[in-house]
CSV table of C-alpha atoms in Angstrom, one decimal:
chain,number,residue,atom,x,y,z
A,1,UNK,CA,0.0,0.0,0.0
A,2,UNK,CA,2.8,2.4,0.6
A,3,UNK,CA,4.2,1.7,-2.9
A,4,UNK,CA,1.2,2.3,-4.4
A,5,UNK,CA,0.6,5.8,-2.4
A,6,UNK,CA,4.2,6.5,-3.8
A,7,UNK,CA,3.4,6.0,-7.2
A,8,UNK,CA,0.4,7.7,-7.1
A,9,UNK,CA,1.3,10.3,-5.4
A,10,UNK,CA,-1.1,10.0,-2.1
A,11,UNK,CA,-1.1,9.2,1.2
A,12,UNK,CA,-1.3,5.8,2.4
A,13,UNK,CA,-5.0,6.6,3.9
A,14,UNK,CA,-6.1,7.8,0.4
A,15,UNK,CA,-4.9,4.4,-0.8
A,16,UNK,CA,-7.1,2.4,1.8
A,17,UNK,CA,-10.4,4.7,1.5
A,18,UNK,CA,-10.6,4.3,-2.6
A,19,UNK,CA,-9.4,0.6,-2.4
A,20,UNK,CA,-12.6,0.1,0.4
A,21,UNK,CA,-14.8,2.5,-1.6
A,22,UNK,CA,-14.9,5.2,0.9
A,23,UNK,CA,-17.2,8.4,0.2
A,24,UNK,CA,-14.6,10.4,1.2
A,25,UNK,CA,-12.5,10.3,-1.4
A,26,UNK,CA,-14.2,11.8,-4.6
A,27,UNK,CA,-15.4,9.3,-7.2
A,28,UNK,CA,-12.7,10.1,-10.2
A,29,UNK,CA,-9.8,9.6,-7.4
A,30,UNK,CA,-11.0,6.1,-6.2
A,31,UNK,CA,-11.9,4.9,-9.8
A,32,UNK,CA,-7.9,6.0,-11.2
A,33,UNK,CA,-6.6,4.2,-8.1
A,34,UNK,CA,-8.6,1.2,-8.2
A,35,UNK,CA,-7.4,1.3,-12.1
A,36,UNK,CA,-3.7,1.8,-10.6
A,37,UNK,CA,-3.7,-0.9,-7.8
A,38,UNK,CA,-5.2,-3.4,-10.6
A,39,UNK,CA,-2.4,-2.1,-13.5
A,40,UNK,CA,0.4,-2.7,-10.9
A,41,UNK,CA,-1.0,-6.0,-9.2
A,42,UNK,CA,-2.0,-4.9,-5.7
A,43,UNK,CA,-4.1,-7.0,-3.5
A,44,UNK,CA,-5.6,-6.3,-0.5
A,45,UNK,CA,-3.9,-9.0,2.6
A,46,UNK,CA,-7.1,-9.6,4.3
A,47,UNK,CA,-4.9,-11.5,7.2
A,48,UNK,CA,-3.2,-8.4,8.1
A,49,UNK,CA,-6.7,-6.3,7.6
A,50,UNK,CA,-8.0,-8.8,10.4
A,51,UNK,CA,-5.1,-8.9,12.1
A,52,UNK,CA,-5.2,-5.0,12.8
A,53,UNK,CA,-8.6,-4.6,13.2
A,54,UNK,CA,-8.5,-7.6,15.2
A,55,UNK,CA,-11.9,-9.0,13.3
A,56,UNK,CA,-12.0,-12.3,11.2
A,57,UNK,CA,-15.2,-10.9,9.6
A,58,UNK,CA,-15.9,-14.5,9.7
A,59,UNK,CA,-19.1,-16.2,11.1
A,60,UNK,CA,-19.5,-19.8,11.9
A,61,UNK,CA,-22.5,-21.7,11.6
A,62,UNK,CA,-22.6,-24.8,13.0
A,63,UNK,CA,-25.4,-27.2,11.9
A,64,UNK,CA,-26.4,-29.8,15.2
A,65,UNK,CA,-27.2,-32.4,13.2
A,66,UNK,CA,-25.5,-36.0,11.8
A,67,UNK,CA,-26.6,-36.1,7.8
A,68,UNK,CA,-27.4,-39.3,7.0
A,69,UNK,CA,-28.0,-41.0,3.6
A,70,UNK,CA,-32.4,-40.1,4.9
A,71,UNK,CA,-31.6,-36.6,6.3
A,72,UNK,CA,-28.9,-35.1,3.9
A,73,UNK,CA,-27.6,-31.1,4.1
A,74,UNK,CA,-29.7,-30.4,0.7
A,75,UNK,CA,-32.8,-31.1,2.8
A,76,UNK,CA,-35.0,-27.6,3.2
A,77,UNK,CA,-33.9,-27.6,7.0
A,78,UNK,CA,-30.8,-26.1,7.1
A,79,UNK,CA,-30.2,-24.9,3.7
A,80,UNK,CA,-33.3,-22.8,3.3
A,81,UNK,CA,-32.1,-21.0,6.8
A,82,UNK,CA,-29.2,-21.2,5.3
A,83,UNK,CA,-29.7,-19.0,2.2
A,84,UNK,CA,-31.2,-16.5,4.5
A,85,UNK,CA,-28.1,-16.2,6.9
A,86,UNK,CA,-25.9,-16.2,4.0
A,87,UNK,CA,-27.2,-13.5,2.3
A,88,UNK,CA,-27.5,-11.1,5.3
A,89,UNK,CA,-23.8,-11.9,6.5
A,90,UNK,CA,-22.6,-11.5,2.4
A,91,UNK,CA,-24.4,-8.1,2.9
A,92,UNK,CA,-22.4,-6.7,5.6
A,93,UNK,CA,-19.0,-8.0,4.7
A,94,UNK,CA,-18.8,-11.4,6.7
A,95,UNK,CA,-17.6,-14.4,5.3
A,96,UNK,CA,-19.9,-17.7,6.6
A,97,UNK,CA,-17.7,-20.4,7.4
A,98,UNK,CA,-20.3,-23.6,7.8
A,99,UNK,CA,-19.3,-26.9,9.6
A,100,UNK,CA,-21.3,-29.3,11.3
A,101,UNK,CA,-21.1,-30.1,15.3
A,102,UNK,CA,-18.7,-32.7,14.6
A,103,UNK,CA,-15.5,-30.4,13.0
A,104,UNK,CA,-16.8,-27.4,14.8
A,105,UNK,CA,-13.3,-27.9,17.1
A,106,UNK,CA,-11.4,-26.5,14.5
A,107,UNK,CA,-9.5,-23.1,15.1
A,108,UNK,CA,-10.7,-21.4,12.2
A,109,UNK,CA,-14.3,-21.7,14.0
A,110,UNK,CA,-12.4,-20.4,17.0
A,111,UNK,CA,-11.0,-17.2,15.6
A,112,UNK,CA,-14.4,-16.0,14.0
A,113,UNK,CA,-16.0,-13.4,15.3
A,114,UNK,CA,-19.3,-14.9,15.8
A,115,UNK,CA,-21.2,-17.8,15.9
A,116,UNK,CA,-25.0,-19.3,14.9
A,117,UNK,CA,-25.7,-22.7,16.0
A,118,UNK,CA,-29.1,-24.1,13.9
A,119,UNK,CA,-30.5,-26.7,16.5
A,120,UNK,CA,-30.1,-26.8,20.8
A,121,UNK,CA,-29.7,-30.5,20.5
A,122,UNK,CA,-30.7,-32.8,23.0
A,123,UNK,CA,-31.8,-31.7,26.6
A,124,UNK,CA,-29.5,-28.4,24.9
A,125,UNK,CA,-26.0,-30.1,25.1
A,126,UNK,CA,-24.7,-28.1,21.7
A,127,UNK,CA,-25.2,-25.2,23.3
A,128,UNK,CA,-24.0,-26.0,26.6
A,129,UNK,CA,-20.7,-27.1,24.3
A,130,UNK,CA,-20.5,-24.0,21.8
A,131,UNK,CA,-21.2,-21.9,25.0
A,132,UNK,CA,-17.6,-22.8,25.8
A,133,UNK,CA,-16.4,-21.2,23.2
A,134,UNK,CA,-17.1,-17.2,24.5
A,135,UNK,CA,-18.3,-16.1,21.3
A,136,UNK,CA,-21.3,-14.1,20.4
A,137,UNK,CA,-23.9,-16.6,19.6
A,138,UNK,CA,-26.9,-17.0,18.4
A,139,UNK,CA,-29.2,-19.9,18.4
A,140,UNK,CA,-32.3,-21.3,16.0
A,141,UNK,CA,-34.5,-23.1,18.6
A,142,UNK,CA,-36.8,-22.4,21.1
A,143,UNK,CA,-36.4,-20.1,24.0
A,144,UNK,CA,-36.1,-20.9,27.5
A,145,UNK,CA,-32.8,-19.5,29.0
A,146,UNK,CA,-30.2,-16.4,28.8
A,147,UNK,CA,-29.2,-17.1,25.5
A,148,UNK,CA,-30.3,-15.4,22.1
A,149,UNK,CA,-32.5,-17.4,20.0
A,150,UNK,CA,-34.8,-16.9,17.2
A,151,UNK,CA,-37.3,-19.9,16.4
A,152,UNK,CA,-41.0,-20.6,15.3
A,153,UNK,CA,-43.8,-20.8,18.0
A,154,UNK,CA,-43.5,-24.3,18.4
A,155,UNK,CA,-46.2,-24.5,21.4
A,156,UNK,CA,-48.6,-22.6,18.9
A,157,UNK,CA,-47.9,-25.5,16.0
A,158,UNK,CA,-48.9,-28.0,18.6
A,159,UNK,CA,-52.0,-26.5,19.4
A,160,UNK,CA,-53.5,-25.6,15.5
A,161,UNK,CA,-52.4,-29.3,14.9
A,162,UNK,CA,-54.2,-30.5,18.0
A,163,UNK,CA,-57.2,-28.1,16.7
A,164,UNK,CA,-57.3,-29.6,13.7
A,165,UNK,CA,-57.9,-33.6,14.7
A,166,UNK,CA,-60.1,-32.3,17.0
A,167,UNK,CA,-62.6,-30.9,14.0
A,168,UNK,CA,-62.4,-34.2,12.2
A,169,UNK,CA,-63.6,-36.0,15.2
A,170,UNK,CA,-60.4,-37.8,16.1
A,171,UNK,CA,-60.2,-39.1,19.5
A,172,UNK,CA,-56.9,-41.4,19.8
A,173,UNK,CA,-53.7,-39.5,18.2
A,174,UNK,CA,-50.3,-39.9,18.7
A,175,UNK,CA,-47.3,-37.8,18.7
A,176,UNK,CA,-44.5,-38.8,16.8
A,177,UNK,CA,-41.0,-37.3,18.5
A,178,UNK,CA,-38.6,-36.5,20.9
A,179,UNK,CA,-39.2,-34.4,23.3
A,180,UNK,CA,-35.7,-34.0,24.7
A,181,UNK,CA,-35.4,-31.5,21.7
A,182,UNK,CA,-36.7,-28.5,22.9
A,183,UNK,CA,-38.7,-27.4,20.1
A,184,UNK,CA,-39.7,-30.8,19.5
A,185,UNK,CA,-40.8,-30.2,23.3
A,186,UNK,CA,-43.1,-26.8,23.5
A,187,UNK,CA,-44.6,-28.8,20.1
A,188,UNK,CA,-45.6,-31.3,22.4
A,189,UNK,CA,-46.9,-29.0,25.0
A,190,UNK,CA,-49.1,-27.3,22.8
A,191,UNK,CA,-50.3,-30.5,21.6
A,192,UNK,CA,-51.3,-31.9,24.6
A,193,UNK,CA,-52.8,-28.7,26.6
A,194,UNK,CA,-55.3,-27.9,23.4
A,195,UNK,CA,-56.0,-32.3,23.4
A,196,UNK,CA,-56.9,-31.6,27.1
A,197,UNK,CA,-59.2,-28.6,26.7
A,198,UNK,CA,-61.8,-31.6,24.6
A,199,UNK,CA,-60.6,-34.7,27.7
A,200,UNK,CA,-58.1,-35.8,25.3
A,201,UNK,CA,-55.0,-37.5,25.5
A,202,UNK,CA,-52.6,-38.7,23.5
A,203,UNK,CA,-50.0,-41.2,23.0
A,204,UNK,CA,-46.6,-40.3,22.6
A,205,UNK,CA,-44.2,-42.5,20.3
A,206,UNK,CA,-40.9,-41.6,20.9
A,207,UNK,CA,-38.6,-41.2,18.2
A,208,UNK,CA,-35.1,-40.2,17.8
A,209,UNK,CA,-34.3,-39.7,14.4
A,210,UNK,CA,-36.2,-37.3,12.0
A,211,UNK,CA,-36.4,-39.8,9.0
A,212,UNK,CA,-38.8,-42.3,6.6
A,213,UNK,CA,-37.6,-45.2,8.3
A,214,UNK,CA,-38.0,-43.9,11.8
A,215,UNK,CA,-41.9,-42.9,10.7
A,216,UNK,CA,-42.2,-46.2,9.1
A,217,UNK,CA,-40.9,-48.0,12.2
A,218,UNK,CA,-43.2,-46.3,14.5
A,219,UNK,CA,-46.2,-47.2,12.6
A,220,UNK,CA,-45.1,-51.0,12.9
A,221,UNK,CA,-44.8,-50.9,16.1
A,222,UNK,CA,-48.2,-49.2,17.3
A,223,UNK,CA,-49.8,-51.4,14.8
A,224,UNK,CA,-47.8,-54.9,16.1
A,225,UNK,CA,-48.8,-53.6,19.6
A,226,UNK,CA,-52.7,-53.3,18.5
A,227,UNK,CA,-53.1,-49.9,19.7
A,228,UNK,CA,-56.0,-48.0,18.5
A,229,UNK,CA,-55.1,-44.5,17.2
A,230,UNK,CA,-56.7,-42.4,14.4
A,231,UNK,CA,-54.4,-39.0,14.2
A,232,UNK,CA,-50.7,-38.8,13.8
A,233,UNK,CA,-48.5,-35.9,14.5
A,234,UNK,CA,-45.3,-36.0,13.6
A,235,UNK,CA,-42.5,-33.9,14.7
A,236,UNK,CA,-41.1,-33.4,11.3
A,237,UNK,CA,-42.3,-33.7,7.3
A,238,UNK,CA,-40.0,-37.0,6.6
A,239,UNK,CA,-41.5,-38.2,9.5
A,240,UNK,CA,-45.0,-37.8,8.7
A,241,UNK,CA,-43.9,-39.2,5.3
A,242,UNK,CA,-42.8,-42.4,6.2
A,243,UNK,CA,-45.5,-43.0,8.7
A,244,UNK,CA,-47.9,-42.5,5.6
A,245,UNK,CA,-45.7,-45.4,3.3
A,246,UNK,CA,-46.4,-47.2,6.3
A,247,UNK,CA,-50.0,-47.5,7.0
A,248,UNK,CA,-50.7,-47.7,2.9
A,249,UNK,CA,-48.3,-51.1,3.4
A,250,UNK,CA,-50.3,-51.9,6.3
A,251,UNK,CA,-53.9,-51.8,4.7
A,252,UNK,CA,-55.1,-48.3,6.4
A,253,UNK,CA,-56.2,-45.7,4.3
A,254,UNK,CA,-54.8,-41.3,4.8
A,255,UNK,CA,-56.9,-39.8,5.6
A,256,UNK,CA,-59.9,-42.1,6.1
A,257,UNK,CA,-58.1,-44.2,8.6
A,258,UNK,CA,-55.9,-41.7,10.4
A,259,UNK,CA,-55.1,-38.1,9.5
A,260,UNK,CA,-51.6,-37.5,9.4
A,261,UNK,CA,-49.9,-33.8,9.9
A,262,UNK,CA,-46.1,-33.4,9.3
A,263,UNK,CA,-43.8,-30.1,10.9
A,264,UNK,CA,-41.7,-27.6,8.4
A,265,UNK,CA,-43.6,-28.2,4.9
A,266,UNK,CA,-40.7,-28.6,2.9
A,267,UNK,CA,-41.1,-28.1,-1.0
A,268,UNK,CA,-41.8,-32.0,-0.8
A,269,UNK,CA,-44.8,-31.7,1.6
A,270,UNK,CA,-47.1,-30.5,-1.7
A,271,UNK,CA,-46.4,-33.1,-4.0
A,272,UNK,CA,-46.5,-36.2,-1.9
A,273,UNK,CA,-48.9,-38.3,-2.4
A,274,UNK,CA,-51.3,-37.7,-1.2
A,275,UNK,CA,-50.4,-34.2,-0.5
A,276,UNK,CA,-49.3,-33.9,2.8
A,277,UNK,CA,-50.9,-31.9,5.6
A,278,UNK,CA,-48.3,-29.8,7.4
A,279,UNK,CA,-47.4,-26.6,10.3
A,280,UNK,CA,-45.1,-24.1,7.8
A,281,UNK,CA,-41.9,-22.4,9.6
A,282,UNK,CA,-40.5,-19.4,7.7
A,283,UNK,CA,-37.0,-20.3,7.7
A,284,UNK,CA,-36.1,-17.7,5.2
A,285,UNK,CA,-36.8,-14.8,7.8
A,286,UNK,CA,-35.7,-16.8,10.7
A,287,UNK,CA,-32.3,-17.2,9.0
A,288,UNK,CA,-32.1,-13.1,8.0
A,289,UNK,CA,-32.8,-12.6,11.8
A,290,UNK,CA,-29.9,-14.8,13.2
A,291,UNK,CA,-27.3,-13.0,11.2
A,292,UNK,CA,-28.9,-10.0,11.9
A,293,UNK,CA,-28.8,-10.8,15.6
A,294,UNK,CA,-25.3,-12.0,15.6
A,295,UNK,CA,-24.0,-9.2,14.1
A,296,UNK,CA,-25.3,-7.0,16.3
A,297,UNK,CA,-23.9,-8.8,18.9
A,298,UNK,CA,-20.3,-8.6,17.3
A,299,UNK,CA,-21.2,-4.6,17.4
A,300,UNK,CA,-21.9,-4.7,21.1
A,301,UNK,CA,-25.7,-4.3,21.1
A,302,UNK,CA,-27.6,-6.1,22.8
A,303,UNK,CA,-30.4,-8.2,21.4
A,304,UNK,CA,-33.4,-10.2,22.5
A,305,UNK,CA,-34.8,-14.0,21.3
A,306,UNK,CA,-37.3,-13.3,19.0
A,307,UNK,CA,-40.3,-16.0,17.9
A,308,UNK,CA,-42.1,-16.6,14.7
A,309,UNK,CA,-45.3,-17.2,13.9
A,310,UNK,CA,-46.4,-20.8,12.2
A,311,UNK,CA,-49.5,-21.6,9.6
A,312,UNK,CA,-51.2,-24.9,9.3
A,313,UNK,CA,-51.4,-25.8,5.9
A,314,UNK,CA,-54.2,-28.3,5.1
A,315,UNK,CA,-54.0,-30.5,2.3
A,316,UNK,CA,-54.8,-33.9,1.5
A,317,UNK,CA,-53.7,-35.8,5.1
C-alpha cells in the first residue's frame, strides 16, 4: 500500500479509503486508483486487515445435526435458513464459514467473530458445548434460557395441529418425536394442553431420528402392539412421510383411517402423495434474523430471542 501511495502520489490513507470504496474520497480519485492498484497488481492481505482490526469478519454456523443417507444437508432444513443467513452476513461483509457439530473444534471456528448454531440438541448439550467457546452466539431453537435465540412458535404449532384432529372427530392421536429436543418439546406441550381442553390425550411414540424409516418403524410398532389411534402428529415432514408409506403397506387408508400432519412443509410436503398436511416455519426470515442478531452482537448491542409465527397448511392428510 505504501508503494502504491508513492506512485500515485497520495497518502497511504487515500490508498485504503478508494481501495474500500470510501465516500470520502471523490469518485474520479478512487476509480484511477482502483485502475492503478489493478495495473500494478496490488491486492488487499485480508490477514493483516484482520489482524489490525482484530476481526475475522468471519461467522461460523454450525449445523447440530449428523446427515445421513435419509436426512442429507440439501434437505430444506438447514439450507433454506441457510440462504437467509448467508445472504444477510454477504451483505455486511462477513464471510460464513459452515461446519457441522462434529468439525466445529477446528481453530478457524475459533477465531471467528461470531457464531449461529441451527439446533439446541438434545436436553441443549450443543449449546452447553459452543457456550464454551465465549463467542457471540446465536441460536435457532426455542427459548427458554439467557441465550439469544430466534425460532417458530412451536407450542402454537402443537396446538392448530391439535385443533385440527379435533374438528375431524379424532379421538386417539399420537405424537410422533422427541421431546428431549426443545422445540420438538413446546410442540408437544401445545399439543397436549389444546387435546386436554376436549378430555383428550394422547399417546406419545418416541422417536429419535427425523427420517422415513423412523416414521415407518413407528407405525409397525403401534400397529404390532394393537393400539388403537386415528391421528398422527409427527414432529417433522419426513417423518409424517414415512408414517404415511407405512399404513398404505399396512392396509389403512390417509386420511380415512388416520389423519396425518407433518412439521416444516418442505417443498416436498405438496407433492407427496397424497399431499401432505403440514405446520409451515419461515426459515427464510428466521435465518435473516440470526445473522442479523449475531451481528449486532459482534457490534456490542444487545439483542433479545425473538419468535415466529407458524401456519397450518391443510392439504390432502
Amino acid at each position: 500500500m505504501a508503494d502504491l501511495a508513492k506512485v500515485a502520489g497520495v497518502s497511504k490513507i487515500t490508498i485504503s479509503r478508494a481501495l474500500s470504496d470510501s465516500p470520502l474520497v471523490q469518485r474520479e480519485t478512487r476509480e484511477r486508483l482502483q485502475a492503478l492498484a489493478h495495473e500494478l497488481g496490488y491486492k488487499l492481505n485480508v490477514s493483516a486487515r484482520n489482524l489490525r482490526l482484530r476481526r475475522s469478519h468471519t461467522v461460523a454456523v454450525i449445523v447440530e445435526m449428523k446427515p445421513s443417507h435419509d436426512r442429507t444437508m440439501l434437505d430444506p432444513y438447514p439450507l433454506i435458513l441457510l440462504g437467509g443467513i448467508s445472504q444477510e452476513l454477504t451483505a455486511h461483509g462477513y464471510s460464513v464459514l459452515l461446519t457441522t457439530r462434529q468439525g466445529a473444534t477446528a481453530a478457524a471456528v475459533q477465531a471467528a467473530d461470531g457464531l449461529i448454531l441451527l439446533g439446541q440438541g438434545s436436553r441443549q448439550d450443543a449449546v452447553r458445548r459452543f457456550d464454551k467457546l465465549g463467542l457471540p452466539m446465536v441460536v435457532w431453537g426455542a427459548p427458554g434460557d439467557e441465550h439469544i435465540v430466534v425460532g417458530s412458535d412451536n407450542e402454537q404449532g402443537g396446538r392448530v395441529v391439535a385443533e385440527h384432529f379435533i374438528r375431524l372427530g379424532r379421538r386417539n392421536p399420537v405424537f410422533v418425536g422427541n421431546p428431549n429436543h426443545p422445540e420438538i418439546f413446546e410442540r408437544l406441550n401445545g399439543f397436549v394442553a389444546a387435546l386436554a381442553k376436549h378430555g383428550v390425550k394422547p399417546l406419545l411414540i418416541r422417536r429419535d431420528e427425523f427420517t422415513l424409516a423412523s416414521g415407518g418403524d413407528a407405525m409397525h410398532s403401534l400397529m404390532d402392539r394393537g393400539v388403537p389411534f386415528d391421528a398422527v402428529f409427527a414432529c417433522s415432514d419426513l417423518l409424517a412421510m414415512g408414517a404415511i408409506r407405512a399404513l398404505n403397506t399396512l392396509g389403512c387408508t390417509v386420511p380415512g383411517d388416520v389423519s396425518v400432519v407433518g412439521y416444516d412443509d418442505m417443498p416436498l410436503a405438496a407433492s407427496f402423495l397424497p399431499p401432505l398436511s403440514s405446520v409451515r416455519q419461515d426459515w427464510q426470515e428466521g435465518g435473516t434474523l440470526l445473522a442479523r442478531k449475531v451481528l449486532a452482537l459482534i457490534g456490542d448491542q444487545p439483542q433479545q430471542s425473538e419468535t415466529l409465527p407458524v401456519e397450518l397448511i391443510v392439504r390432502e392428510t
